[in-house]
Short mmCIF file of C-alpha atoms in Angstrom, two decimals:
data_model
loop_
_atom_site.label_atom_id
_atom_site.label_comp_id
_atom_site.label_asym_id
_atom_site.label_seq_id
_atom_site.Cartn_x
_atom_site.Cartn_y
_atom_site.Cartn_z
CA VAL A 143 2.01 -15.01 29.99
CA PRO A 144 -0.41 -16.61 28.93
CA VAL A 145 -2.83 -15.27 31.77
CA PHE A 146 -1.53 -11.42 31.55
CA LEU A 147 -2.39 -10.95 27.83
CA PHE A 148 -6.08 -12.97 28.79
CA VAL A 149 -6.52 -9.93 31.21
CA ALA A 150 -4.11 -7.61 29.42
CA ALA A 151 -5.84 -7.88 26.15
CA PRO A 152 -8.89 -5.22 26.87
CA TYR A 153 -6.63 -3.07 27.68
CA ILE A 154 -4.26 -3.41 24.52
CA ARG A 155 -7.19 -2.69 22.39
CA ARG A 156 -8.63 -0.32 24.07
CA TYR A 157 -5.23 1.75 23.71
CA VAL A 158 -4.58 0.13 20.37
CA ALA A 159 -8.23 1.36 18.89
CA GLY A 160 -7.52 5.15 19.88
CA GLY A 161 -9.45 8.27 19.81
CA ARG A 162 -13.31 8.48 18.34
CA CYS A 163 -15.55 10.86 17.54
CA LYS A 164 -18.05 11.81 19.88
CA SER A 165 -19.99 14.36 17.38
CA THR A 166 -23.31 13.68 16.44
CA ALA A 167 -23.37 16.24 14.17
CA ARG A 168 -25.88 15.45 11.16
CA LEU A 169 -25.40 16.25 8.16
CA GLU A 170 -29.38 17.14 6.63
CA GLY A 171 -29.41 18.91 2.75
CA LYS A 172 -25.48 18.65 3.29
CA VAL A 173 -23.32 17.28 0.50
CA VAL A 174 -19.78 14.76 1.12
CA ILE A 175 -17.77 13.02 -1.45
CA ILE A 176 -14.90 10.51 -0.13
CA THR A 177 -13.09 8.81 -2.51
CA GLY A 178 -11.60 5.30 -2.18
CA ALA A 179 -14.95 5.30 0.04
CA ASN A 180 -15.38 1.28 -1.61
CA THR A 181 -13.26 -0.33 1.26
CA GLY A 182 -11.23 0.52 4.34
CA ILE A 183 -11.47 2.98 6.16
CA GLY A 184 -12.88 5.84 3.42
CA LYS A 185 -15.67 3.00 3.65
CA GLU A 186 -16.45 2.56 7.31
CA THR A 187 -16.35 6.89 6.31
CA ALA A 188 -19.15 6.49 3.87
CA ARG A 189 -20.88 4.09 6.64
CA ASP A 190 -20.87 6.42 9.26
CA LEU A 191 -21.40 9.86 7.05
CA ALA A 192 -24.47 7.89 5.17
CA GLN A 193 -26.01 8.13 8.84
CA ARG A 194 -26.12 12.07 8.55
CA GLY A 195 -26.28 13.26 4.87
CA LYS A 196 -25.96 12.60 1.10
CA VAL A 197 -23.03 10.49 0.53
CA ILE A 198 -21.03 10.12 -2.86
CA LEU A 199 -18.57 7.05 -3.37
CA ALA A 200 -16.26 8.38 -5.70
CA CYS A 201 -13.90 4.86 -7.13
CA ARG A 202 -12.50 3.55 -9.55
CA ASP A 203 -13.83 0.21 -8.93
CA THR A 204 -17.36 0.74 -9.74
CA ALA A 205 -18.25 -2.45 -8.85
CA LYS A 206 -16.41 -2.88 -5.31
CA ALA A 207 -18.38 0.17 -4.36
CA GLU A 208 -21.49 -0.05 -5.83
CA ALA A 209 -21.44 -3.66 -3.64
CA ALA A 210 -20.37 -1.15 -0.78
CA ALA A 211 -23.10 1.01 -0.99
CA SER A 212 -25.28 -0.96 -1.47
CA GLU A 213 -24.72 -2.12 2.21
CA ILE A 214 -24.64 0.73 3.62
CA ARG A 215 -27.75 1.80 2.24
CA ALA A 216 -29.77 -1.03 3.54
CA GLU A 217 -28.02 -0.26 6.62
CA THR A 218 -28.51 3.25 7.48
CA GLY A 219 -31.95 3.91 5.40
CA ASN A 220 -29.80 6.19 3.52
CA GLN A 221 -30.87 5.96 -0.32
CA GLN A 222 -28.80 9.12 -0.29
CA VAL A 223 -25.48 7.39 -0.78
CA ILE A 224 -23.84 6.95 -4.67
CA VAL A 225 -21.28 6.00 -6.41
CA LYS A 226 -19.23 7.59 -9.50
CA LYS A 227 -16.27 6.51 -11.25
CA LEU A 228 -13.13 8.19 -10.07
CA ASP A 229 -9.52 7.12 -11.15
CA LEU A 230 -6.99 9.33 -9.83
CA ALA A 231 -4.35 7.98 -12.16
CA ASP A 232 -5.26 9.44 -14.83
CA THR A 233 -6.24 12.82 -14.77
CA LYS A 234 -9.07 12.98 -17.50
CA SER A 235 -11.03 10.41 -15.37
CA ILE A 236 -10.31 13.35 -12.47
CA ARG A 237 -11.91 16.28 -14.98
CA GLU A 238 -14.63 13.34 -16.00
CA PHE A 239 -15.92 13.11 -12.38
CA ALA A 240 -15.30 16.77 -11.51
CA GLU A 241 -17.58 18.07 -14.75
CA LYS A 242 -20.13 15.37 -14.22
CA PHE A 243 -20.46 16.10 -10.11
CA LEU A 244 -20.34 20.26 -11.17
CA ALA A 245 -23.62 19.46 -13.85
CA GLU A 246 -25.39 16.66 -11.13
CA GLU A 247 -24.99 18.97 -8.03
CA LYS A 248 -25.26 22.75 -6.55
CA GLU A 249 -23.35 22.11 -3.42
CA LEU A 250 -21.22 20.38 -1.88
CA HIS A 251 -19.97 20.64 1.83
CA ILE A 252 -16.92 18.32 2.83
CA LEU A 253 -14.74 16.54 0.15
CA ILE A 254 -12.13 13.85 2.07
CA ASN A 255 -9.21 12.85 0.26
CA ASN A 256 -9.31 9.39 0.76
CA ALA A 257 -7.70 7.10 -1.65
CA GLY A 258 -3.89 5.96 -1.55
CA VAL A 259 -1.82 3.27 -2.79
CA MET A 260 1.03 2.34 -0.75
CA LEU A 261 4.53 0.40 -1.66
CA CYS A 262 3.73 0.15 -5.35
CA PRO A 263 6.10 -2.23 -7.19
CA TYR A 264 7.20 1.35 -9.61
CA SER A 265 5.05 2.49 -12.20
CA LYS A 266 3.27 5.33 -13.76
CA THR A 267 -0.32 7.03 -13.87
CA ALA A 268 -2.13 7.33 -17.32
CA ASP A 269 0.08 11.25 -18.03
CA GLY A 270 3.37 9.85 -16.71
CA PHE A 271 3.61 10.74 -12.81
CA GLU A 272 5.23 8.27 -10.12
CA MET A 273 2.76 5.91 -8.54
CA HIS A 274 2.54 7.08 -5.55
CA LEU A 275 3.02 10.36 -5.96
CA GLY A 276 0.02 10.83 -8.99
CA VAL A 277 -2.46 9.08 -6.65
CA ASN A 278 -2.04 10.20 -3.37
CA HIS A 279 -1.04 13.77 -4.27
CA LEU A 280 -1.55 14.76 -7.85
CA GLY A 281 -5.22 13.46 -8.28
CA HIS A 282 -6.57 15.02 -5.06
CA PHE A 283 -4.52 18.05 -5.91
CA LEU A 284 -6.47 18.11 -9.01
CA LEU A 285 -9.96 17.31 -7.60
CA THR A 286 -9.46 19.97 -5.07
CA PHE A 287 -8.99 22.33 -7.42
CA LEU A 288 -11.62 21.63 -9.85
CA LEU A 289 -13.99 21.16 -6.86
CA LEU A 290 -12.62 24.23 -4.70
CA GLU A 291 -15.51 26.93 -6.22
CA CYS A 292 -18.21 24.60 -5.33
CA LEU A 293 -17.04 24.69 -2.12
CA LYS A 294 -16.14 28.33 -1.71
CA GLN A 295 -20.17 28.56 -2.53
CA SER A 296 -21.02 26.05 -0.27
CA ALA A 297 -19.91 27.13 3.29
CA PRO A 298 -18.68 26.28 5.68
CA ALA A 299 -17.22 23.97 4.19
CA ARG A 300 -14.39 21.47 5.30
CA ILE A 301 -11.19 19.65 2.90
CA VAL A 302 -10.41 16.88 5.14
CA ASN A 303 -6.51 15.22 3.76
CA VAL A 304 -6.20 11.51 4.88
CA SER A 305 -2.73 11.42 4.70
CA SER A 306 -0.45 8.94 8.01
CA LEU A 307 2.84 9.47 10.50
CA ALA A 308 4.51 7.93 7.46
CA HIS A 309 5.19 11.77 6.29
CA HIS A 310 7.74 11.85 9.19
CA GLY A 311 9.79 9.29 6.30
CA GLY A 312 9.16 11.86 3.49
CA ARG A 313 10.98 14.74 1.70
CA ILE A 314 10.14 16.38 -1.64
CA ARG A 315 12.51 15.50 -4.46
CA PHE A 316 12.40 18.04 -6.26
CA HIS A 317 15.50 16.57 -8.16
CA ASP A 318 13.36 13.14 -8.97
CA LEU A 319 9.79 13.68 -8.25
CA HIS A 320 9.05 10.32 -10.45
CA GLY A 321 11.94 8.43 -9.04
CA GLU A 322 13.20 7.60 -12.97
CA LYS A 323 16.97 7.90 -10.57
CA SER A 324 16.10 6.01 -7.57
CA TYR A 325 12.65 4.41 -5.71
CA ASN A 326 12.14 2.63 -2.92
CA ARG A 327 8.15 1.76 -2.95
CA GLY A 328 8.29 2.36 0.73
CA LEU A 329 9.93 5.96 0.63
CA ALA A 330 7.93 7.04 -2.63
CA TYR A 331 4.53 5.88 -0.08
CA CYS A 332 6.23 8.35 2.66
CA HIS A 333 7.28 11.51 0.21
CA SER A 334 3.64 11.32 -0.86
CA LYS A 335 2.45 11.51 2.54
CA LEU A 336 4.74 14.41 3.41
CA ALA A 337 3.26 16.27 -0.03
CA ASN A 338 -0.11 16.09 2.06
CA VAL A 339 0.53 17.77 4.82
CA LEU A 340 2.41 20.21 2.88
CA PHE A 341 -0.64 20.67 0.57
CA THR A 342 -3.08 20.81 3.13
CA ARG A 343 -0.59 23.85 4.94
CA GLU A 344 -0.68 25.48 1.94
CA LEU A 345 -4.13 25.36 0.63
CA ALA A 346 -5.26 26.66 4.56
CA ARG A 347 -3.46 29.35 4.52
CA ARG A 348 -4.27 30.47 0.69
CA LEU A 349 -7.69 29.67 2.28
CA GLN A 350 -7.70 32.17 4.68
CA GLY A 351 -5.78 34.87 3.12
CA LYS A 352 -8.72 34.64 0.17
CA PHE A 353 -11.13 33.84 2.44
CA GLN A 354 -10.15 35.10 5.42
CA ARG A 355 -14.49 36.61 6.59
CA GLN A 356 -16.01 33.70 5.52
CA ALA A 357 -15.93 31.32 8.60
CA GLY A 358 -15.61 27.83 7.78
CA PHE A 359 -13.86 27.39 5.16
CA THR A 360 -11.03 24.76 6.01
CA ALA A 361 -8.55 22.32 5.17
CA ASN A 362 -6.81 19.42 7.82
CA ALA A 363 -5.00 16.87 7.19
CA LEU A 364 -4.67 13.65 9.38
CA HIS A 365 -3.03 9.96 10.07
CA PRO A 366 -5.83 7.32 10.43
CA GLY A 367 -3.97 5.35 12.74
CA SER A 368 -1.97 1.67 11.53
CA VAL A 369 -4.68 0.10 10.08
CA SER A 370 -5.90 -3.14 9.43
CA SER A 371 -6.58 -2.88 5.35
CA GLU A 372 -5.97 -3.66 1.94
CA LEU A 373 -3.40 -0.65 1.54
CA VAL A 374 -0.37 -3.41 2.30
CA ARG A 375 -1.74 -5.27 -1.10
CA HIS A 376 1.28 -5.42 -2.99
CA SER A 377 3.66 -6.32 -0.08
CA PHE A 378 3.83 -9.95 0.12
CA VAL A 379 5.71 -9.36 3.78
CA MET A 380 3.20 -6.23 4.51
CA THR A 381 0.49 -8.29 5.06
CA TRP A 382 1.86 -11.62 6.29
CA LEU A 383 2.98 -8.85 9.51
CA TRP A 384 -0.88 -7.25 8.92
CA LYS A 385 -2.43 -10.70 9.34
CA ILE A 386 0.15 -11.91 12.22
CA PHE A 387 -0.28 -8.56 14.44
CA SER A 388 -3.82 -7.53 13.68
CA PHE A 389 -4.79 -7.82 17.48
CA PHE A 390 -2.01 -4.60 17.41
CA LEU A 391 -3.37 -2.60 14.40
CA LYS A 392 -7.07 -0.79 14.24
CA THR A 393 -9.95 -2.21 12.34
CA PRO A 394 -11.19 0.55 9.35
CA CYS A 395 -13.83 1.39 11.66
CA GLU A 396 -11.51 2.72 14.37
CA GLY A 397 -9.00 3.72 12.04
CA ALA A 398 -11.94 6.33 9.84
CA GLN A 399 -12.61 7.74 13.12
CA THR A 400 -10.10 11.08 12.91
CA SER A 401 -11.59 11.37 9.43
CA ILE A 402 -14.87 12.10 10.99
CA TYR A 403 -13.90 13.70 13.08
CA CYS A 404 -11.68 16.35 10.77
CA ALA A 405 -15.06 15.92 8.84
CA VAL A 406 -18.15 16.90 10.95
CA ALA A 407 -16.92 17.96 15.33
CA GLU A 408 -18.28 21.40 15.55
CA GLU A 409 -14.87 22.41 17.54
CA LEU A 410 -13.12 22.23 14.18
CA GLU A 411 -15.66 25.23 12.06
CA SER A 412 -12.33 27.60 12.52
CA VAL A 413 -9.62 25.27 13.22
CA THR A 414 -7.71 24.67 9.84
CA GLY A 415 -3.92 23.86 8.37
CA GLN A 416 -3.34 21.86 11.67
CA TYR A 417 -2.87 17.60 11.66
CA PHE A 418 -4.79 15.28 13.45
CA SER A 419 -4.17 12.03 15.23
CA ASP A 420 -6.27 9.95 17.40
CA CYS A 421 -9.13 12.76 16.73
CA GLN A 422 -6.67 15.35 18.66
CA PRO A 423 -4.07 17.99 17.06
CA ALA A 424 -0.81 16.17 15.90
CA TYR A 425 3.27 16.51 16.04
CA VAL A 426 4.09 16.97 12.21
CA SER A 427 7.78 16.48 10.98
CA PRO A 428 9.73 19.20 10.19
CA ARG A 429 9.48 18.61 6.47
CA GLY A 430 5.99 19.34 6.86
CA ARG A 431 6.96 22.96 8.06
CA ASP A 432 8.47 24.30 5.62
CA ASP A 433 6.50 26.99 4.10
CA GLU A 434 8.68 27.15 1.21
CA THR A 435 9.01 24.00 0.09
CA ALA A 436 4.75 24.03 0.33
CA LYS A 437 4.84 26.98 -1.69
CA LYS A 438 6.96 25.08 -4.72
CA LEU A 439 5.35 22.22 -4.82
CA TRP A 440 2.27 23.57 -5.07
CA SER A 441 4.12 25.24 -8.05
CA VAL A 442 5.57 22.33 -9.36
CA SER A 443 1.94 20.93 -9.04
CA CYS A 444 0.11 23.41 -10.75
CA GLU A 445 2.63 23.13 -13.59
CA LEU A 446 2.73 19.41 -13.52
CA LEU A 447 -1.26 18.82 -14.00
CA GLY A 448 -0.85 22.24 -16.44
CA ILE A 449 -3.44 24.41 -14.27
CA GLN A 450 -3.03 27.95 -13.18
CA TRP A 451 -4.32 27.89 -8.92
CA ASP A 452 -3.23 31.43 -7.32
#
């Protein structure tokens, strides 16, 4: 068995690594925002895109983000790797980030909604939203809303939402969105990832309806794979399992490939409302294809955030 594993190891690793983004597209003169880009797949996405154009790391922990940005600048030689404060668990911070960005930048071509929390003990955001729903869905929903006009005017533009295979285990519990009646942190994560898929679907539908003549304004979602990252830090058991089975997990660089693919691949220029994994289209759960739930979630999200987004 040890000999077999030794011989098979490279093949297993190649399988685990999955698809790679082969696009060499340049992003000169273009602006990219990546949320949660100070660690994990967000940082690796930033590292790749910084070799192509200007990247803004939108992060809660600015000290960590500055360290990541400094490392990326030194490696790529690109000084246009900039850190901006963004706390997705606080709508005030989201609004301040958007206001400053719009005052400083004229265009935005790629928005990668990457940041996320996973397996948090029950807690709420500054605005009283359950943490998974608040950060993973509502925070990015509001951020996208605030930056949409800039994206629209900069088209061709892309919105990339990092979801997960975990959306298959999710459901939108409108009767208990904030988990006050019952809460399971694993399911709460699944629910928020399903919300990402539904948001992408409804956003793409609305963009097509309003700007169908404006080619290249797209929104897609993706599953990055099972990645060895800090995302499981809230669970001792998962952290332990992640260490034991790290050989069978993607590295952050491998996990970033589908985000990069959705952001730059030429063949996706007019592809919208889709869900990808390993740099190719992937199966979406029936709940993730429910247009009525997507429309209702959109409406409820606007209500919770106090915005009008028609």
